[in-house]
Coordinates of N, CA and C in Angstrom, one line a residue:
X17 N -78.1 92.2 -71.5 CA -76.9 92.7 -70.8 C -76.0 91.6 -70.6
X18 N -74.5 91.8 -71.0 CA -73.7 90.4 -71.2 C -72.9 90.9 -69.7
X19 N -72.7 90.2 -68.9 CA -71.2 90.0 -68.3 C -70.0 89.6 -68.0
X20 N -69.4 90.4 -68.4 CA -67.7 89.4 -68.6 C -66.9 88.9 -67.5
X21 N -67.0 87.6 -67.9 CA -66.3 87.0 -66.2 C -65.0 87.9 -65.8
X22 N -64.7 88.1 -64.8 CA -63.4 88.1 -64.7 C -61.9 87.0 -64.3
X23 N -61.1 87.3 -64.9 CA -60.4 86.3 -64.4 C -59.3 86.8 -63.6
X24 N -58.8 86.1 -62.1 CA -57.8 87.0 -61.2 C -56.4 85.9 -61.8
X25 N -55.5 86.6 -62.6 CA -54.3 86.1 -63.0 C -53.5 86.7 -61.9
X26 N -53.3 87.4 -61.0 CA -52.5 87.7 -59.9 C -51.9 86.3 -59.3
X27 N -50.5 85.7 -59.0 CA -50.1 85.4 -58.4 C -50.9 85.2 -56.8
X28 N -50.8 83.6 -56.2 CA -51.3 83.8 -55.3 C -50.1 84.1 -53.8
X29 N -50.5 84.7 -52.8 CA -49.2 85.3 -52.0 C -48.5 83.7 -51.4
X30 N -47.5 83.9 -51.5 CA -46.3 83.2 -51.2 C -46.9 82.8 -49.2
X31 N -47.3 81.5 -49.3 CA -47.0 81.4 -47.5 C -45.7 81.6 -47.1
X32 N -45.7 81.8 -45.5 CA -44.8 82.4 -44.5 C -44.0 80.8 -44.5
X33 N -42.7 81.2 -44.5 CA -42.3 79.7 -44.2 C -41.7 80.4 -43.0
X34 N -41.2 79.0 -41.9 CA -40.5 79.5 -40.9 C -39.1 79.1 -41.2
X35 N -37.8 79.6 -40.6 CA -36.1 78.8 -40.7 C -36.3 77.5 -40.3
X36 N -35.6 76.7 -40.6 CA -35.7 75.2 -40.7 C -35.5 74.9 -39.6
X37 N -36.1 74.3 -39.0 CA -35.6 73.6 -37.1 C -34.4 72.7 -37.3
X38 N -34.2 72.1 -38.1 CA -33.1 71.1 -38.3 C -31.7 70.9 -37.8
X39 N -31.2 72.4 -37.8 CA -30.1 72.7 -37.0 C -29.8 73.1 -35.4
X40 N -30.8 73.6 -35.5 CA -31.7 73.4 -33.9 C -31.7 72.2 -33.3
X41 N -32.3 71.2 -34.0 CA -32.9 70.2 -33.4 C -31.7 69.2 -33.2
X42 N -30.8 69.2 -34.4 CA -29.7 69.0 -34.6 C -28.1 69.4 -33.3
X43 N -28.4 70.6 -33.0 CA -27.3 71.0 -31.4 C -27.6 70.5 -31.1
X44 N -29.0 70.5 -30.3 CA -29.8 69.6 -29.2 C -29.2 68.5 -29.2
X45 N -29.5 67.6 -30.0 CA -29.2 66.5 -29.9 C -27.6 65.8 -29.7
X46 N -26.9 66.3 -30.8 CA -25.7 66.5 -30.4 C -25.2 67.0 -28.7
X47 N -25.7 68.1 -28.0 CA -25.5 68.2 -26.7 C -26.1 67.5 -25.7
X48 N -27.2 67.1 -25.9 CA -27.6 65.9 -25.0 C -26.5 64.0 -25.5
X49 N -25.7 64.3 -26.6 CA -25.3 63.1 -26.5 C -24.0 63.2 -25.8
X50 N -23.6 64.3 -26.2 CA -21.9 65.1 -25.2 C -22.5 64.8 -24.1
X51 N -23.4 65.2 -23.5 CA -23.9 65.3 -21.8 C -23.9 63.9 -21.3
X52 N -24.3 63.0 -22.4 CA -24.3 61.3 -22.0 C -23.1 61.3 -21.8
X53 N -22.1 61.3 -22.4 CA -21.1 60.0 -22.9 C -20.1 60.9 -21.6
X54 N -19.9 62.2 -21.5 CA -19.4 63.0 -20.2 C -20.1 61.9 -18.6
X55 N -21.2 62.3 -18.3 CA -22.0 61.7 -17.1 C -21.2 60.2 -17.2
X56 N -21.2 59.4 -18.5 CA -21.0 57.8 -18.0 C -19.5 57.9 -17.7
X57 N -18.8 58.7 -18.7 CA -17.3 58.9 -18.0 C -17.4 59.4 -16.5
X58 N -17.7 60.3 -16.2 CA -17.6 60.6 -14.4 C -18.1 59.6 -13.9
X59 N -19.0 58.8 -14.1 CA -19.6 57.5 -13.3 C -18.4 56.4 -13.1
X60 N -17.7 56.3 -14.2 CA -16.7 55.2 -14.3 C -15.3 55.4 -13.7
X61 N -15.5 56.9 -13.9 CA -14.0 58.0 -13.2 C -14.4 57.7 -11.6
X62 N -15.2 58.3 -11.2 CA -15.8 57.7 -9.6 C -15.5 56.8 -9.0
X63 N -16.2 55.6 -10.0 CA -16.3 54.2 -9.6 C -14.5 53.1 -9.6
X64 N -13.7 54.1 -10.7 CA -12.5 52.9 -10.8 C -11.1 53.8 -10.9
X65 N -11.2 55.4 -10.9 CA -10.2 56.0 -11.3 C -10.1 56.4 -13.0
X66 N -9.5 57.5 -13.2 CA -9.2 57.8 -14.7 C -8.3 57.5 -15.2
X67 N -7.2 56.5 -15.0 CA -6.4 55.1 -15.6 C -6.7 54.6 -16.0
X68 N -7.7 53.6 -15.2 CA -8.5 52.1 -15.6 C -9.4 52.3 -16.9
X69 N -10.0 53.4 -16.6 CA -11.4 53.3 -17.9 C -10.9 53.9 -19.4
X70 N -11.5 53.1 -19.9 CA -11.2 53.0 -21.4 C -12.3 53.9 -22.3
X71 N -11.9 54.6 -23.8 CA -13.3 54.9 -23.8 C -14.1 53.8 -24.6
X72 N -14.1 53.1 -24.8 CA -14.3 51.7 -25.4 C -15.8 51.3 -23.7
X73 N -15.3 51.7 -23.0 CA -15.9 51.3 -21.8 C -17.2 52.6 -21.7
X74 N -16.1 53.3 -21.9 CA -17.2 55.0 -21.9 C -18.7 54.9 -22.6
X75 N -18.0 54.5 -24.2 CA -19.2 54.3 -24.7 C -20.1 53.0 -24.5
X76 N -19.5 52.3 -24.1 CA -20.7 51.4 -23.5 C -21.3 51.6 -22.2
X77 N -21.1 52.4 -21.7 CA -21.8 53.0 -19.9 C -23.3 53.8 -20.7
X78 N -22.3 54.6 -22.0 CA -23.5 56.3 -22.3 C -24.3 55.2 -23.4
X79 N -24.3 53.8 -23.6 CA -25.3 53.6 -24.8 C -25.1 54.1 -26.1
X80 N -23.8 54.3 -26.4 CA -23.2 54.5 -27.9 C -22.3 53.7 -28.2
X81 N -21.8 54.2 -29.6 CA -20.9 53.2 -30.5 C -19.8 53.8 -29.9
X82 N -18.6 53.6 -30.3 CA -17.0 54.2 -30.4 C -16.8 55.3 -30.6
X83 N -17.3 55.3 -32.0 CA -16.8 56.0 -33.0 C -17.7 57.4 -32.4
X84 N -19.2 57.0 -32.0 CA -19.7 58.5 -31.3 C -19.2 59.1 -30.9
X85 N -18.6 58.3 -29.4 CA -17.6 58.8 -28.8 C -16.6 59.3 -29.5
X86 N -15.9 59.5 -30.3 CA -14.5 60.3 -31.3 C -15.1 61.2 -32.0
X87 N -16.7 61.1 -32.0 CA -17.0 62.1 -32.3 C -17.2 63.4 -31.9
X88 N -17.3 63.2 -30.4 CA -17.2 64.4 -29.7 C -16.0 64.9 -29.1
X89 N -15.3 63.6 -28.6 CA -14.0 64.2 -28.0 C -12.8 63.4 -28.8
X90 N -12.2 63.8 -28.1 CA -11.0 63.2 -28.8 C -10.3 62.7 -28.1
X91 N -10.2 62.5 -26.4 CA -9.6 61.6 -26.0 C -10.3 61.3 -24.3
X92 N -10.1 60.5 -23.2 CA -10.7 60.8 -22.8 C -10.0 62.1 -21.5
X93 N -9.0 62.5 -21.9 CA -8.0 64.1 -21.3 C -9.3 65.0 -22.1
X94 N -9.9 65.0 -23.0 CA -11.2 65.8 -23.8 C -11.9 65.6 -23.0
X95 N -12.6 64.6 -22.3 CA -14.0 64.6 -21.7 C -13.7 65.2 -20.3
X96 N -12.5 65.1 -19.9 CA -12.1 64.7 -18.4 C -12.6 66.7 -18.6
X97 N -11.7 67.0 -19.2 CA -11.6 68.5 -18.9 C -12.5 69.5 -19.6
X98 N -14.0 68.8 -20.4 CA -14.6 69.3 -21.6 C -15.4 70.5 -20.8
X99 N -15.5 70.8 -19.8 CA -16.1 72.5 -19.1 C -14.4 73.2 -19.0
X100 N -13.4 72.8 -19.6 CA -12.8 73.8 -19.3 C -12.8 75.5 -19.9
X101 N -13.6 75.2 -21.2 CA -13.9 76.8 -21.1 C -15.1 77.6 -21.0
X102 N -15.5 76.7 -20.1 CA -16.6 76.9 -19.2 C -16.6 78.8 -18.6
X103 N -15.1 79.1 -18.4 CA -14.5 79.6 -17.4 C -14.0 81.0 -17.7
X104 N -13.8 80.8 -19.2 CA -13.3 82.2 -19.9 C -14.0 83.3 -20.0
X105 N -15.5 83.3 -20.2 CA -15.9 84.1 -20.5 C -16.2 85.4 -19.7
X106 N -16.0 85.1 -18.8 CA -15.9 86.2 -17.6 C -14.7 86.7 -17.5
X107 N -13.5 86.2 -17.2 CA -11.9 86.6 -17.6 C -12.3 87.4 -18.7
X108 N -12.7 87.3 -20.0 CA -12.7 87.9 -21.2 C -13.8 89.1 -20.8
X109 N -14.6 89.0 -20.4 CA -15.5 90.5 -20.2 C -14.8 91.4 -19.1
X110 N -14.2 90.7 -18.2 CA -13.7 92.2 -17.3 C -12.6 92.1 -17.8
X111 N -11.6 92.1 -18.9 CA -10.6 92.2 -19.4 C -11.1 93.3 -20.3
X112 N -11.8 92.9 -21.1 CA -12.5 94.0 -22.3 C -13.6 95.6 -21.6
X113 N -13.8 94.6 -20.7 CA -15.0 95.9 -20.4 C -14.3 96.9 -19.3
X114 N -12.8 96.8 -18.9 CA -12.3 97.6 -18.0 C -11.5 98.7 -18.8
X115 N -11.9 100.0 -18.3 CA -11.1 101.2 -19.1 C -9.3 101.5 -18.6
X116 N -9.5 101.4 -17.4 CA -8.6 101.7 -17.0 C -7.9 100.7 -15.8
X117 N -6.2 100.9 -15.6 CA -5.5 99.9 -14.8 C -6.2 99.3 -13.5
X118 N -6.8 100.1 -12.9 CA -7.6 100.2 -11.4 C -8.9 99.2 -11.8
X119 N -9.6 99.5 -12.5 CA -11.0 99.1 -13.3 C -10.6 97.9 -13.5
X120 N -9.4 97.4 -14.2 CA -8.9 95.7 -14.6 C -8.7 95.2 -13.3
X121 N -8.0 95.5 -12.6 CA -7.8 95.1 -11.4 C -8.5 94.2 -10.5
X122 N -9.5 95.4 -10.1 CA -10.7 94.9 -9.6 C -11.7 93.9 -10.4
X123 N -11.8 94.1 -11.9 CA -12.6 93.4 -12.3 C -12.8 92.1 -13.0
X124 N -11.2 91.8 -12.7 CA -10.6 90.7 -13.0 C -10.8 89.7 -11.7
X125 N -10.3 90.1 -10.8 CA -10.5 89.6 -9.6 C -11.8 89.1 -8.9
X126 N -12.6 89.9 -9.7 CA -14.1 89.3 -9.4 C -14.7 88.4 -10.1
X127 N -14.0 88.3 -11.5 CA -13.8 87.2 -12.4 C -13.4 86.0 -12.2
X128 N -12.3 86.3 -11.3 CA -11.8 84.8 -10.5 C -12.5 84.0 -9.7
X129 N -12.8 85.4 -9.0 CA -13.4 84.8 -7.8 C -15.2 84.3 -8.2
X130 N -16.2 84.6 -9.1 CA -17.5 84.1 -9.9 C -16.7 82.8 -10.7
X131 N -15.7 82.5 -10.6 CA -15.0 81.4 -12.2 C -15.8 80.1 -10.9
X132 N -15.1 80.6 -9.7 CA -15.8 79.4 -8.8 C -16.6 78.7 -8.7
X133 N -17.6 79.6 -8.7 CA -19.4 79.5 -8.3 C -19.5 78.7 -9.9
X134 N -19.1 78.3 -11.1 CA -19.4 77.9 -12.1 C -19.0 76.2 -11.5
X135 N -18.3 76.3 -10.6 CA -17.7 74.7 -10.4 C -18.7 74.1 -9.0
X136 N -19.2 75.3 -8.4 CA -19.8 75.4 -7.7 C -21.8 75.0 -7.5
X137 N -22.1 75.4 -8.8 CA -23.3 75.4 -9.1 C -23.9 74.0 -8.3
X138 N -25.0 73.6 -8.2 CA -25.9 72.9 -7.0 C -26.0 71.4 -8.1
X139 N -26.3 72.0 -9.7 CA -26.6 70.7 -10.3 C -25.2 70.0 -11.1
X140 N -24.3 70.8 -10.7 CA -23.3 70.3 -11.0 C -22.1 69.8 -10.1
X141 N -22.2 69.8 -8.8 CA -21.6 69.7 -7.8 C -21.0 67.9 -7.6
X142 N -21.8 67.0 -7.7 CA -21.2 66.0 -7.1 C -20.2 65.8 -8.8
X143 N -20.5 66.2 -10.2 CA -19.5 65.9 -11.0 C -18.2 66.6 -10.5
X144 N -18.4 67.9 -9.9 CA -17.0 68.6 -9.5 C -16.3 67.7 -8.4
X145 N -16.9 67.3 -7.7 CA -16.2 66.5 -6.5 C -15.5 65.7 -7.1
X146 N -16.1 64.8 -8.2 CA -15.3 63.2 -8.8 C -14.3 64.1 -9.3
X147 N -14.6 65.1 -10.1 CA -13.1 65.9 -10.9 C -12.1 66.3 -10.4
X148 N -12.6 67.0 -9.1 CA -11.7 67.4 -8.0 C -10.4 65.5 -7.6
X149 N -11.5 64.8 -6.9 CA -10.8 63.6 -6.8 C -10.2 62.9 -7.4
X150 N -10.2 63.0 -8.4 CA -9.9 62.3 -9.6 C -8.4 62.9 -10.5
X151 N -8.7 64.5 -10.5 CA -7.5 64.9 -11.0 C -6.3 65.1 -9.9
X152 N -7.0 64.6 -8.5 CA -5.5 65.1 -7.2 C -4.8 63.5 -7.4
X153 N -6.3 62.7 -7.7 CA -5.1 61.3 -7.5 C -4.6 60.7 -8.9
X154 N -4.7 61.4 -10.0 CA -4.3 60.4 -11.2 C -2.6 61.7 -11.5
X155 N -1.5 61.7 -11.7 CA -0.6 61.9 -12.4 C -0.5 62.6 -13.8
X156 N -0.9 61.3 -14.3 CA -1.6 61.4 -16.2 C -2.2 63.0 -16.2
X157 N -3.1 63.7 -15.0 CA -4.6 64.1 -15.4 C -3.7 65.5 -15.2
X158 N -2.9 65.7 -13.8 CA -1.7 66.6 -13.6 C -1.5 67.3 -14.1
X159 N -0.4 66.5 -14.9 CA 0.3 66.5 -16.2 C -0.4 67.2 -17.3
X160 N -1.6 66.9 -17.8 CA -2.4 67.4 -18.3 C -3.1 68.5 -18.5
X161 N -3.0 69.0 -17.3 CA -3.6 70.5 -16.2 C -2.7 71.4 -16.5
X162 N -1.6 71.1 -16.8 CA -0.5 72.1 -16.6 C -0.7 72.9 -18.6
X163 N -0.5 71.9 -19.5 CA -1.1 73.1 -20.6 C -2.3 73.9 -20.8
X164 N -3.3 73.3 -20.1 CA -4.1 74.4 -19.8 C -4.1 75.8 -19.0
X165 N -3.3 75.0 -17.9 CA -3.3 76.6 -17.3 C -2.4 77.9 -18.3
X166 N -1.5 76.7 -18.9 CA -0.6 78.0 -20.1 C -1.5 78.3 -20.9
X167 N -2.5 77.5 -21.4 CA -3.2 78.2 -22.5 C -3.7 79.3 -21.3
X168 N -4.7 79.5 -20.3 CA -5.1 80.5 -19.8 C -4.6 81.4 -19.7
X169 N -3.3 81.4 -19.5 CA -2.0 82.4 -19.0 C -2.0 83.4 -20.6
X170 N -1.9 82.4 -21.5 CA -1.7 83.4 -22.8 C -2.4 83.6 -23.2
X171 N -4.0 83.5 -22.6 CA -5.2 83.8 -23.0 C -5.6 85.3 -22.6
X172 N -4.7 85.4 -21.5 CA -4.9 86.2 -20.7 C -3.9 87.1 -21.4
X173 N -3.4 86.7 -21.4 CA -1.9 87.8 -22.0 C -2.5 88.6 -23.4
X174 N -2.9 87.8 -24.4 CA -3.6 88.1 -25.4 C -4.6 89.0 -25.2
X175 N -5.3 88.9 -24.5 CA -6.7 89.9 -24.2 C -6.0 91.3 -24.1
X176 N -4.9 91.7 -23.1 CA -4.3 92.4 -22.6 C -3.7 93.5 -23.7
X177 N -2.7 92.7 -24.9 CA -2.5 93.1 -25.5 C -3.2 94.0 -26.6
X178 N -4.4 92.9 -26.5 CA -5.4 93.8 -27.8 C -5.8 95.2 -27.1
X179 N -6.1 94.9 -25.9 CA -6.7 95.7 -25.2 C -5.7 97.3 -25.2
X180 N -4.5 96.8 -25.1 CA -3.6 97.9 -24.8 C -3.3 98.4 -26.4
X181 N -3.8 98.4 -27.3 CA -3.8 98.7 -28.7 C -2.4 98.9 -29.4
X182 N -2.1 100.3 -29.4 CA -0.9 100.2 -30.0 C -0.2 100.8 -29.1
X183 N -0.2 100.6 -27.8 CA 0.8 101.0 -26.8 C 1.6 99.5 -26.6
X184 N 0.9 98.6 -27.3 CA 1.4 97.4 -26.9 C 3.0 97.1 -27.9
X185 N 3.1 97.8 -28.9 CA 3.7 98.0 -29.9 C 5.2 98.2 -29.0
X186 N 5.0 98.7 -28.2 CA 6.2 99.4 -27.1 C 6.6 97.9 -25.9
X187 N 7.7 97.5 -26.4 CA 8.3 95.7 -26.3 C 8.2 96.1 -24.5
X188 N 8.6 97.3 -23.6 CA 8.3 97.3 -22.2 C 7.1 97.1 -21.8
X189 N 6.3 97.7 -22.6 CA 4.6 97.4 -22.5 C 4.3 96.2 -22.3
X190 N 4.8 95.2 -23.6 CA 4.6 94.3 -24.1 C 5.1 93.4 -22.9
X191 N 6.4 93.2 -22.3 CA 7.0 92.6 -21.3 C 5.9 92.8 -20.0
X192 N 5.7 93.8 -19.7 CA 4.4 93.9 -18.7 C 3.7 93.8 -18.2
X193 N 2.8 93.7 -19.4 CA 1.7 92.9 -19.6 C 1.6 91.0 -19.5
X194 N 3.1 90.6 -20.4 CA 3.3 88.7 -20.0 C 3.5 88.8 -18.4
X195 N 3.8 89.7 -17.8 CA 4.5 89.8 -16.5 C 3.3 89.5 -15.7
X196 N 2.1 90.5 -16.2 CA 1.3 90.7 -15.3 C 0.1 89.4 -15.3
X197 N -0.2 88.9 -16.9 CA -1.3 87.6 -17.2 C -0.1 86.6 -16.3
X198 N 1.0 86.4 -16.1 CA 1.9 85.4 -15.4 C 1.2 85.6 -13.7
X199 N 1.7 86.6 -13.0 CA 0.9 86.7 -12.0 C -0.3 86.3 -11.5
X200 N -0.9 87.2 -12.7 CA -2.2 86.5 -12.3 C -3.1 85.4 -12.5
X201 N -2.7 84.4 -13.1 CA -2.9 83.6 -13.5 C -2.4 82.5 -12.3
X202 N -1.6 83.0 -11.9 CA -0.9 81.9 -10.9 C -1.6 81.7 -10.0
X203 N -2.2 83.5 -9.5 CA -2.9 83.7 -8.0 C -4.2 82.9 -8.8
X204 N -4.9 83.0 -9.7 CA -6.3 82.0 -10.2 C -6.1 80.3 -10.0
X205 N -5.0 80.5 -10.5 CA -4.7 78.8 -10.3 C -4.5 78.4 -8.4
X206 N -4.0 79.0 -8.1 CA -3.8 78.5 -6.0 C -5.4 79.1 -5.5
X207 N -6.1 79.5 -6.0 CA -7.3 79.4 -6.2 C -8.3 78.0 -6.1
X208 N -8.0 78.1 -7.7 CA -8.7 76.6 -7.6 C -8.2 75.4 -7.6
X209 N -6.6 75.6 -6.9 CA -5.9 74.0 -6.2 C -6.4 73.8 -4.9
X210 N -7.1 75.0 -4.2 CA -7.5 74.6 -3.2 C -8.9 74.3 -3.0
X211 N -9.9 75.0 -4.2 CA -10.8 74.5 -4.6 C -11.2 72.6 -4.8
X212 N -10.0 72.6 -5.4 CA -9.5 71.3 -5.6 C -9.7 70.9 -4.5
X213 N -8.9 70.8 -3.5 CA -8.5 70.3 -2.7 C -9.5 69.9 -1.4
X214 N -10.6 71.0 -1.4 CA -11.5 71.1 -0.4 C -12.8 70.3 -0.8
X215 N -12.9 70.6 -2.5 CA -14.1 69.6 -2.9 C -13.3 68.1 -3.0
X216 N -12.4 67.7 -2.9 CA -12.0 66.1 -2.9 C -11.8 66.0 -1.5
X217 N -11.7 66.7 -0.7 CA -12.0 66.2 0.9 C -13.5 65.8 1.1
X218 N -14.9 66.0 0.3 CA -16.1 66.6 0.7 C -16.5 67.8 1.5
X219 N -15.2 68.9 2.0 CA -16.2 69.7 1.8 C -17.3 70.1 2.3
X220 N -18.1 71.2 3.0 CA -19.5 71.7 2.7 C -19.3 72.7 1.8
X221 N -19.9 72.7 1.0 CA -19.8 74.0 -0.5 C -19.7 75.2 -0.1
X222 N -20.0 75.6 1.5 CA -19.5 76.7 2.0 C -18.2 77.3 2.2
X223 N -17.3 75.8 2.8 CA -16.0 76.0 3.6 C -15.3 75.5 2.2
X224 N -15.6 75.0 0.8 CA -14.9 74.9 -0.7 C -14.8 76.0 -0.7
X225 N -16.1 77.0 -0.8 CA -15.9 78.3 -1.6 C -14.9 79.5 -0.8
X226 N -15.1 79.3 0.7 CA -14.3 79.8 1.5 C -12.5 79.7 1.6
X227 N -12.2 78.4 1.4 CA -11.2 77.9 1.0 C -10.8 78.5 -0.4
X228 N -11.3 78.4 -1.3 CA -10.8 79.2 -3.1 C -11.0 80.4 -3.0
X229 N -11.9 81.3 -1.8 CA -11.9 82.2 -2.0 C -10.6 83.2 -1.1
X230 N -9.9 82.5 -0.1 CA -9.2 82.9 0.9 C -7.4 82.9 0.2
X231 N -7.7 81.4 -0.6 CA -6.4 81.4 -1.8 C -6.0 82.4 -2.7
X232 N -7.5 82.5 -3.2 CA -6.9 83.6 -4.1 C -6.6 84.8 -4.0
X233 N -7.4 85.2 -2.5 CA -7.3 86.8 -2.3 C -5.8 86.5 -1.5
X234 N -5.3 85.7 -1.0 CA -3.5 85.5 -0.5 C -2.8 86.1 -2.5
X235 N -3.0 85.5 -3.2 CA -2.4 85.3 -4.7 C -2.7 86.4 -5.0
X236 N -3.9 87.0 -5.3 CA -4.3 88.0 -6.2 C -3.9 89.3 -5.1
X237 N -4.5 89.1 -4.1 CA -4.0 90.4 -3.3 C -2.7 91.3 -3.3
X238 N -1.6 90.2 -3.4 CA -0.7 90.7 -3.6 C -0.1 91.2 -5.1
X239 N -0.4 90.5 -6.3 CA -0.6 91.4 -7.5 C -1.8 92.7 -7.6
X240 N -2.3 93.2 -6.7 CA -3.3 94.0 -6.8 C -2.1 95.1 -5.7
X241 N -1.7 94.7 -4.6 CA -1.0 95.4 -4.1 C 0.4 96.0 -4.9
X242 N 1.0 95.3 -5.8 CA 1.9 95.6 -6.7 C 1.8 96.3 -7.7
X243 N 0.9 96.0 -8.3 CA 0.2 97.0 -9.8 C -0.5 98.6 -9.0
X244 N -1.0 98.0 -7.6 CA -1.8 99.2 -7.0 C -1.4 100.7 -7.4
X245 N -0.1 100.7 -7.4 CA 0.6 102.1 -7.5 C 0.7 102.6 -8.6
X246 N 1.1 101.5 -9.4 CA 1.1 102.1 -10.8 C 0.1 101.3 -11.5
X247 N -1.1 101.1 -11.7 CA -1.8 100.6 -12.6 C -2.2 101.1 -13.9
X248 N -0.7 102.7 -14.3 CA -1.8 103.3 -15.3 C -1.1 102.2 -16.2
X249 N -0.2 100.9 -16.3 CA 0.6 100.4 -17.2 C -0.5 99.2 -17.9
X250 N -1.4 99.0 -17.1 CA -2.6 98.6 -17.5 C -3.7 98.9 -18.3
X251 N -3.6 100.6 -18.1 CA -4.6 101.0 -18.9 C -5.2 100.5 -19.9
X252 N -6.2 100.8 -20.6 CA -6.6 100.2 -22.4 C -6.1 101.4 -22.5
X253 N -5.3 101.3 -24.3 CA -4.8 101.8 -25.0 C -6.0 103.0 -25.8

């Protein structure tokens, strides 16, 4: 009795690979080097003012070259202000997620007033104080503050519009809406100038939050009291 070997010509199964960690590992690192070269800026901002320091100085606080440094930011008006949009994404959800004028209203306002608690947080607190002190005493930093709050202003204005679809088409609409991101925007900003103002005093993080919180509801109260009547001009489209 003969028997015939067999032979198994089947392909053997392909192992499981996993996605490359490389790009992963890659953020990371990249965001722990932002996190340096940020912390030795506030150290130097603290210690001499945001005039004096160079980023030439920067990178030699965080243990990098220059050129690292340029690689993250671009100036140090970049590093100074690099959580500024820290801040939007909550503006952007109760902008989008509110159906109606009443609904924006309110839920913008709660927006404002959580934008706080983000400057507020426990492990980020004594950086907010230098930022706070730092941007009431430098000019340069001022100066600086003020395009951003326009970008927010038309950030806001933008949301608004999409939101209002093609009612926005209609140029009174349209006027109404810049009218109203203007408003409100202003009452967010006397917000956090007092914010400002209470964390560069020191502050207990109770009587900060008390203080941005008492500003804004002066600012926003009264655009909430204004739109109150007619908020259908707000509606989403």
């Amino acid at each position: 009795m003969t028997s015939a070997a067999r032979t198994d010509t089947a392909p053997a199964p392909r192992a499981r690979t996993s996605p490359p960690a490389t790009t992963g590992l890659r953020e990371r690192k990249r965001e722990r080097t932002r996190r340096a070269i940020a912390q030795a800026a506030f150290r130097l901002f603290a210690e001499d003012g945001f005039d004096a320091v160079t980023l030439t100085r920067i990178a030699a606080a965080a243990e990098v070259a220059p050129a690292t440094v340029f690689t993250h930011y671009a100036s140090k008006e970049d590093i100074f202000f690099g959580r500024r949009d820290d801040f939007e994404p909550k503006v952007t959800a109760a902008v989008t997620g509110a159906a109606t004028g009443a609904q924006l209203l309110e839920r913008l306002g709660r927006a404002y007033a959580e934008a706080f608690e983000i400057a507020l947080e426990e492990d980020s607190m004594d950086q907010a104080r230098v930022f706070s002190r730092v941007l009431l005493d430098s000019a340069a930093l001022r100066r600086s503050y003020h395009p951003l709050a326009h970008h927010r202003r038309l950030l806001l204005e933008e949301l608004l519009v999409e939101r209002a679809g093609p009612r926005a088409a209609d140029p009174a609409v349209r006027a109404e809406l810049a009218a109203f991101a203007a408003l409100a925007n202003t009452a967010r900003e006397l917000g956090f100038e007092a914010l400002h103002e209470s964390l560069a005093a020191g502050d207990p993080t109770d009587r900060v939050r008390e203080a941005a919180g008492a500003a804004l509801a002066r600012g926003y109260g009264r655009v909430v009291r204004a739109y109150g009547g007619e908020a259908g001009v707000l509606d989403a489209g």
